[in-house]
CSV table of C-alpha atoms in Angstrom, one decimal:
chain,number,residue,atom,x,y,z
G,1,UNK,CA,118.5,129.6,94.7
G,2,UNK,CA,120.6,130.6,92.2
G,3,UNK,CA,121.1,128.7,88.8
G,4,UNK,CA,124.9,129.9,88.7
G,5,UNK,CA,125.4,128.1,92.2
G,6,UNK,CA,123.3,125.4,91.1
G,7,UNK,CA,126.2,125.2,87.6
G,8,UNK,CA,129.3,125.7,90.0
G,9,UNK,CA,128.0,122.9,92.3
G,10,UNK,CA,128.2,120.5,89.3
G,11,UNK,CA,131.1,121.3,88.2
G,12,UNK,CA,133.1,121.5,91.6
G,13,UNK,CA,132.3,117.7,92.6
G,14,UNK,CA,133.8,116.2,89.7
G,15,UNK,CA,137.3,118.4,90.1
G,16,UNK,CA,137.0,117.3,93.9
G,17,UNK,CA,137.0,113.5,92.9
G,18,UNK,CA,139.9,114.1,90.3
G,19,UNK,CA,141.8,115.5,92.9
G,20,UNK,CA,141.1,113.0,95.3
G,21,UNK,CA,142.0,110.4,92.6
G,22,UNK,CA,145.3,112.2,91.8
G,23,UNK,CA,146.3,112.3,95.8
G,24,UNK,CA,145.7,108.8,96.2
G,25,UNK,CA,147.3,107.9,93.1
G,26,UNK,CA,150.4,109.6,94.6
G,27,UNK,CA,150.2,108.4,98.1
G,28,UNK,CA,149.8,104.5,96.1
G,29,UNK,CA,153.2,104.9,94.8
């Protein structure tokens, strides 16, 4: 396993939940 996937992992699900956030944000208005 490689630390660099391990780094890109972490830092992937928080841009997923900010995007999520954004579309529903949009979708609210």
């Amino acid at each position: 396993m490689n630390s660099g996937e391990h780094l890109i992992s972490i830092r992937l699900i928080p841009a997923t939940g900010a995007l999520a956030l954004g579309l529903l944000l949009r979708l609210a208005r």
